[in-house]
Amino acid sequence: MASFTRMDESTAEQWATIGAETFAHQERVADHVLEMLRALAGITDGFNVDQLTHSLQTATLAERAGASDEMVVASLCHDVGKYVSVPNHPAIAAEMLRPYVDDDVYWVIRVHQDFQGRHYYHHFGGDPDARDQYRDHPAHALAEQFADEWDQRAFDPDYDTLPLEHFEERLRELFAAPKSL
Ligand SMILES: [Fe+2]
């Protein structure tokens, strides 16, 4: 059955086919996220480690601190937006994760730069207490743990960082199952 050439002529049957096809190809989401993560190996921009190493190290620290699988995968993906654009990278990464994680995990990634700012915003004349605007958020403590104990510490080339393969199965499981549309 040929599909439509314009949406205002579409039928429910055609949409059922599109829905089934999209679902059948869900695996490509994880493939593409993994491709983006691998591409972070090519971005260093003056840091001591490339962005893939930083991402892996953030996830390694999260895992070793006993974080949930969702939070470990989110930690791995938190800077993946840098593949596209650094200034808005938290929003890009957070929206990529959003259908697949709990609201709190989404939120931690969405605001992570303002929490991270505690450790470097003063170099730019920014407000190191930018995180305080979120003081009443239920995931505030998790965002602090993420920024203070994992993300801001994950620039050490000598740390025993786990490889991407270590996280791949959990990443594939997470991106295989959207919780919302
Ligand atoms: Fe980071």
PDB file of C-alpha atoms and ligand atoms in Angstrom:
ATOM      1  CA  MET A   1       0.000   0.000   0.000  1.00  0.00           C
ATOM      2  CA  ALA A   2       1.404   3.353  -1.025  1.00  0.00           C
ATOM      3  CA  SER A   3       1.540   5.928   1.704  1.00  0.00           C
ATOM      4  CA  PHE A   4       0.295   9.504   1.427  1.00  0.00           C
ATOM      5  CA  THR A   5       1.969  12.391  -0.350  1.00  0.00           C
ATOM      6  CA  ARG A   6       0.420  14.922   2.041  1.00  0.00           C
ATOM      7  CA  MET A   7      -0.728  14.467   5.617  1.00  0.00           C
ATOM      8  CA  ASP A   8      -4.206  15.854   5.107  1.00  0.00           C
ATOM      9  CA  GLU A   9      -4.869  12.874   2.851  1.00  0.00           C
ATOM     10  CA  SER A  10      -3.528  10.281   5.322  1.00  0.00           C
ATOM     11  CA  THR A  11      -5.575   7.377   6.645  1.00  0.00           C
ATOM     12  CA  ALA A  12      -5.608   5.577   9.989  1.00  0.00           C
ATOM     13  CA  GLU A  13      -4.334   2.447   8.240  1.00  0.00           C
ATOM     14  CA  GLN A  14      -1.316   4.278   6.869  1.00  0.00           C
ATOM     15  CA  TRP A  15      -0.560   5.671  10.308  1.00  0.00           C
ATOM     16  CA  ALA A  16      -0.808   2.189  11.790  1.00  0.00           C
ATOM     17  CA  THR A  17       1.842   1.054   9.310  1.00  0.00           C
ATOM     18  CA  ILE A  18       4.082   4.018  10.143  1.00  0.00           C
ATOM     19  CA  GLY A  19       3.664   3.354  13.860  1.00  0.00           C
ATOM     20  CA  ALA A  20       4.551  -0.316  13.465  1.00  0.00           C
ATOM     21  CA  GLU A  21       7.557   0.470  11.262  1.00  0.00           C
ATOM     22  CA  THR A  22       8.840   3.105  13.677  1.00  0.00           C
ATOM     23  CA  PHE A  23       8.480   0.690  16.589  1.00  0.00           C
ATOM     24  CA  ALA A  24      10.241  -2.056  14.612  1.00  0.00           C
ATOM     25  CA  HIS A  25      13.200   0.256  14.032  1.00  0.00           C
ATOM     26  CA  GLN A  26      13.463   1.575  17.585  1.00  0.00           C
ATOM     27  CA  GLU A  27      16.900  -0.045  17.861  1.00  0.00           C
ATOM     28  CA  ARG A  28      18.356   2.697  15.684  1.00  0.00           C
ATOM     29  CA  VAL A  29      17.879   5.193  18.533  1.00  0.00           C
ATOM     30  CA  ALA A  30      20.519   3.456  20.658  1.00  0.00           C
ATOM     31  CA  ASP A  31      22.722   3.016  17.563  1.00  0.00           C
ATOM     32  CA  HIS A  32      22.621   6.757  16.925  1.00  0.00           C
ATOM     33  CA  VAL A  33      23.242   7.711  20.552  1.00  0.00           C
ATOM     34  CA  LEU A  34      26.240   5.365  20.589  1.00  0.00           C
ATOM     35  CA  GLU A  35      27.508   6.957  17.356  1.00  0.00           C
ATOM     36  CA  MET A  36      27.234  10.393  18.942  1.00  0.00           C
ATOM     37  CA  LEU A  37      29.064   9.224  22.059  1.00  0.00           C
ATOM     38  CA  ARG A  38      31.873   7.718  19.993  1.00  0.00           C
ATOM     39  CA  ALA A  39      32.140  10.988  18.064  1.00  0.00           C
ATOM     40  CA  LEU A  40      32.816  12.809  21.352  1.00  0.00           C
ATOM     41  CA  ALA A  41      36.288  11.226  21.216  1.00  0.00           C
ATOM     42  CA  GLY A  42      37.059  13.838  18.583  1.00  0.00           C
ATOM     43  CA  ILE A  43      36.200  16.787  20.858  1.00  0.00           C
ATOM     44  CA  THR A  44      38.716  17.980  23.447  1.00  0.00           C
ATOM     45  CA  ASP A  45      38.568  21.793  23.217  1.00  0.00           C
ATOM     46  CA  GLY A  46      41.328  22.444  25.732  1.00  0.00           C
ATOM     47  CA  PHE A  47      40.175  20.008  28.428  1.00  0.00           C
ATOM     48  CA  ASN A  48      42.563  17.437  29.859  1.00  0.00           C
ATOM     49  CA  VAL A  49      40.582  14.530  28.382  1.00  0.00           C
ATOM     50  CA  ASP A  50      38.353  14.201  25.319  1.00  0.00           C
ATOM     51  CA  GLN A  51      34.601  14.397  25.801  1.00  0.00           C
ATOM     52  CA  LEU A  52      34.061  10.650  25.398  1.00  0.00           C
ATOM     53  CA  THR A  53      36.534   9.947  28.200  1.00  0.00           C
ATOM     54  CA  HIS A  54      34.837  12.611  30.328  1.00  0.00           C
ATOM     55  CA  SER A  55      31.428  11.044  29.665  1.00  0.00           C
ATOM     56  CA  LEU A  56      32.653   7.520  30.431  1.00  0.00           C
ATOM     57  CA  GLN A  57      34.368   8.716  33.580  1.00  0.00           C
ATOM     58  CA  THR A  58      31.224  10.510  34.773  1.00  0.00           C
ATOM     59  CA  ALA A  59      29.235   7.300  34.235  1.00  0.00           C
ATOM     60  CA  THR A  60      31.933   5.211  35.921  1.00  0.00           C
ATOM     61  CA  LEU A  61      31.862   7.455  39.003  1.00  0.00           C
ATOM     62  CA  ALA A  62      28.055   7.293  39.050  1.00  0.00           C
ATOM     63  CA  GLU A  63      28.078   3.496  38.827  1.00  0.00           C
ATOM     64  CA  ARG A  64      30.702   3.150  41.558  1.00  0.00           C
ATOM     65  CA  ALA A  65      28.607   5.411  43.793  1.00  0.00           C
ATOM     66  CA  GLY A  66      25.658   3.022  43.392  1.00  0.00           C
ATOM     67  CA  ALA A  67      23.535   5.188  41.073  1.00  0.00           C
ATOM     68  CA  SER A  68      20.513   3.638  39.337  1.00  0.00           C
ATOM     69  CA  ASP A  69      20.991   2.214  35.834  1.00  0.00           C
ATOM     70  CA  GLU A  70      18.972   5.125  34.458  1.00  0.00           C
ATOM     71  CA  MET A  71      21.202   7.631  36.181  1.00  0.00           C
ATOM     72  CA  VAL A  72      24.337   5.817  34.990  1.00  0.00           C
ATOM     73  CA  VAL A  73      23.156   5.938  31.368  1.00  0.00           C
ATOM     74  CA  ALA A  74      22.076   9.567  31.773  1.00  0.00           C
ATOM     75  CA  SER A  75      25.514  10.358  33.196  1.00  0.00           C
ATOM     76  CA  LEU A  76      27.078   8.743  30.152  1.00  0.00           C
ATOM     77  CA  CYS A  77      24.895  10.848  27.856  1.00  0.00           C
ATOM     78  CA  HIS A  78      24.851  14.144  29.789  1.00  0.00           C
ATOM     79  CA  ASP A  79      27.259  15.969  27.454  1.00  0.00           C
ATOM     80  CA  VAL A  80      26.304  14.239  24.207  1.00  0.00           C
ATOM     81  CA  GLY A  81      24.729  17.515  23.067  1.00  0.00           C
ATOM     82  CA  LYS A  82      28.259  18.880  22.689  1.00  0.00           C
ATOM     83  CA  TYR A  83      28.478  16.832  19.503  1.00  0.00           C
ATOM     84  CA  VAL A  84      26.079  19.384  18.010  1.00  0.00           C
ATOM     85  CA  SER A  85      26.507  22.609  19.972  1.00  0.00           C
ATOM     86  CA  VAL A  86      28.224  23.444  23.261  1.00  0.00           C
ATOM     87  CA  PRO A  87      26.147  26.453  24.451  1.00  0.00           C
ATOM     88  CA  ASN A  88      22.863  24.523  24.539  1.00  0.00           C
ATOM     89  CA  HIS A  89      24.279  21.029  25.101  1.00  0.00           C
ATOM     90  CA  PRO A  90      22.394  20.324  28.362  1.00  0.00           C
ATOM     91  CA  ALA A  91      19.028  20.885  26.674  1.00  0.00           C
ATOM     92  CA  ILE A  92      19.969  18.719  23.685  1.00  0.00           C
ATOM     93  CA  ALA A  93      21.093  15.808  25.878  1.00  0.00           C
ATOM     94  CA  ALA A  94      18.146  16.158  28.244  1.00  0.00           C
ATOM     95  CA  GLU A  95      15.595  16.093  25.415  1.00  0.00           C
ATOM     96  CA  MET A  96      17.261  13.040  23.883  1.00  0.00           C
ATOM     97  CA  LEU A  97      16.822  11.249  27.193  1.00  0.00           C
ATOM     98  CA  ARG A  98      13.406  12.618  28.128  1.00  0.00           C
ATOM     99  CA  PRO A  99      11.035   9.895  26.830  1.00  0.00           C
ATOM    100  CA  TYR A 100      13.236   7.146  28.268  1.00  0.00           C
ATOM    101  CA  VAL A 101      13.917   8.278  31.849  1.00  0.00           C
ATOM    102  CA  ASP A 102      12.092   9.489  34.960  1.00  0.00           C
ATOM    103  CA  ASP A 103      11.339  13.205  35.215  1.00  0.00           C
ATOM    104  CA  ASP A 104      13.977  13.708  37.913  1.00  0.00           C
ATOM    105  CA  VAL A 105      16.719  12.195  35.775  1.00  0.00           C
ATOM    106  CA  TYR A 106      15.660  14.358  32.832  1.00  0.00           C
ATOM    107  CA  TRP A 107      15.741  17.417  35.069  1.00  0.00           C
ATOM    108  CA  VAL A 108      19.199  16.687  36.503  1.00  0.00           C
ATOM    109  CA  ILE A 109      20.665  16.600  32.995  1.00  0.00           C
ATOM    110  CA  ARG A 110      18.651  19.647  31.879  1.00  0.00           C
ATOM    111  CA  VAL A 111      20.047  21.864  34.662  1.00  0.00           C
ATOM    112  CA  HIS A 112      23.444  20.227  35.139  1.00  0.00           C
ATOM    113  CA  GLN A 113      25.426  23.220  33.937  1.00  0.00           C
ATOM    114  CA  ASP A 114      23.965  25.512  36.599  1.00  0.00           C
ATOM    115  CA  PHE A 115      24.959  22.996  39.279  1.00  0.00           C
ATOM    116  CA  GLN A 116      28.377  22.525  37.721  1.00  0.00           C
ATOM    117  CA  GLY A 117      28.770  26.312  37.779  1.00  0.00           C
ATOM    118  CA  ARG A 118      29.621  26.102  41.486  1.00  0.00           C
ATOM    119  CA  HIS A 119      33.056  24.921  40.402  1.00  0.00           C
ATOM    120  CA  TYR A 120      33.885  27.350  37.587  1.00  0.00           C
ATOM    121  CA  TYR A 121      31.307  30.082  36.895  1.00  0.00           C
ATOM    122  CA  HIS A 122      33.422  32.536  38.946  1.00  0.00           C
ATOM    123  CA  HIS A 123      36.035  32.424  36.169  1.00  0.00           C
ATOM    124  CA  PHE A 124      33.466  33.945  33.824  1.00  0.00           C
ATOM    125  CA  GLY A 125      31.870  36.452  36.187  1.00  0.00           C
ATOM    126  CA  GLY A 126      28.876  34.100  36.497  1.00  0.00           C
ATOM    127  CA  ASP A 127      26.973  33.183  39.645  1.00  0.00           C
ATOM    128  CA  PRO A 128      28.483  30.129  41.383  1.00  0.00           C
ATOM    129  CA  ASP A 129      25.236  29.801  43.320  1.00  0.00           C
ATOM    130  CA  ALA A 130      23.090  29.507  40.181  1.00  0.00           C
ATOM    131  CA  ARG A 131      21.901  26.152  41.531  1.00  0.00           C
ATOM    132  CA  ASP A 132      20.144  27.878  44.421  1.00  0.00           C
ATOM    133  CA  GLN A 133      17.246  28.849  42.168  1.00  0.00           C
ATOM    134  CA  TYR A 134      16.329  25.134  42.183  1.00  0.00           C
ATOM    135  CA  ARG A 135      16.600  24.727  45.965  1.00  0.00           C
ATOM    136  CA  ASP A 136      13.063  23.371  46.327  1.00  0.00           C
ATOM    137  CA  HIS A 137      13.200  20.848  43.500  1.00  0.00           C
ATOM    138  CA  PRO A 138      12.781  17.228  44.702  1.00  0.00           C
ATOM    139  CA  ALA A 139      15.855  16.130  42.714  1.00  0.00           C
ATOM    140  CA  HIS A 140      18.100  18.932  43.982  1.00  0.00           C
ATOM    141  CA  ALA A 141      20.241  16.548  46.040  1.00  0.00           C
ATOM    142  CA  LEU A 142      20.677  14.183  43.093  1.00  0.00           C
ATOM    143  CA  ALA A 143      21.716  17.112  40.860  1.00  0.00           C
ATOM    144  CA  GLU A 144      24.281  18.144  43.479  1.00  0.00           C
ATOM    145  CA  GLN A 145      25.663  14.621  43.698  1.00  0.00           C
ATOM    146  CA  PHE A 146      25.839  14.421  39.909  1.00  0.00           C
ATOM    147  CA  ALA A 147      27.690  17.728  39.535  1.00  0.00           C
ATOM    148  CA  ASP A 148      29.905  17.661  42.632  1.00  0.00           C
ATOM    149  CA  GLU A 149      30.867  13.999  42.907  1.00  0.00           C
ATOM    150  CA  TRP A 150      30.760  12.780  39.310  1.00  0.00           C
ATOM    151  CA  ASP A 151      30.678  15.358  36.504  1.00  0.00           C
ATOM    152  CA  GLN A 152      33.146  17.963  37.802  1.00  0.00           C
ATOM    153  CA  ARG A 153      35.624  15.260  38.882  1.00  0.00           C
ATOM    154  CA  ALA A 154      35.646  13.418  35.569  1.00  0.00           C
ATOM    155  CA  PHE A 155      38.605  14.979  33.783  1.00  0.00           C
ATOM    156  CA  ASP A 156      41.377  12.667  35.007  1.00  0.00           C
ATOM    157  CA  PRO A 157      43.307  10.820  32.285  1.00  0.00           C
ATOM    158  CA  ASP A 158      44.793   8.498  34.929  1.00  0.00           C
ATOM    159  CA  TYR A 159      41.465   7.376  36.399  1.00  0.00           C
ATOM    160  CA  ASP A 160      40.396   3.780  35.870  1.00  0.00           C
ATOM    161  CA  THR A 161      37.577   4.685  33.472  1.00  0.00           C
ATOM    162  CA  LEU A 162      35.273   1.913  32.239  1.00  0.00           C
ATOM    163  CA  PRO A 163      34.932   1.517  28.428  1.00  0.00           C
ATOM    164  CA  LEU A 164      31.822   2.256  26.392  1.00  0.00           C
ATOM    165  CA  GLU A 165      31.155  -1.469  25.947  1.00  0.00           C
ATOM    166  CA  HIS A 166      30.648  -1.760  29.707  1.00  0.00           C
ATOM    167  CA  PHE A 167      27.588   0.514  29.474  1.00  0.00           C
ATOM    168  CA  GLU A 168      26.274  -0.501  26.055  1.00  0.00           C
ATOM    169  CA  GLU A 169      23.729  -3.122  27.127  1.00  0.00           C
ATOM    170  CA  ARG A 170      22.102  -0.797  29.666  1.00  0.00           C
ATOM    171  CA  LEU A 171      22.064   2.036  27.136  1.00  0.00           C
ATOM    172  CA  ARG A 172      20.405  -0.225  24.547  1.00  0.00           C
ATOM    173  CA  GLU A 173      17.797  -1.356  27.075  1.00  0.00           C
ATOM    174  CA  LEU A 174      16.973   2.201  28.074  1.00  0.00           C
ATOM    175  CA  PHE A 175      16.599   3.570  24.545  1.00  0.00           C
ATOM    176  CA  ALA A 176      14.585   0.514  23.440  1.00  0.00           C
ATOM    177  CA  ALA A 177      11.642   1.444  25.621  1.00  0.00           C
ATOM    178  CA  PRO A 178      10.168   4.958  25.559  1.00  0.00           C
ATOM    179  CA  LYS A 179       7.990   5.649  28.623  1.00  0.00           C
ATOM    180  CA  SER A 180       6.238   8.521  26.885  1.00  0.00           C
ATOM    181  CA  LEU A 181       5.847   9.918  23.378  1.00  0.00           C
TER     182      LEU A 181
HETATM  183 FE    FE B   1      30.156  16.983  31.937  1.00  0.00          FE
END
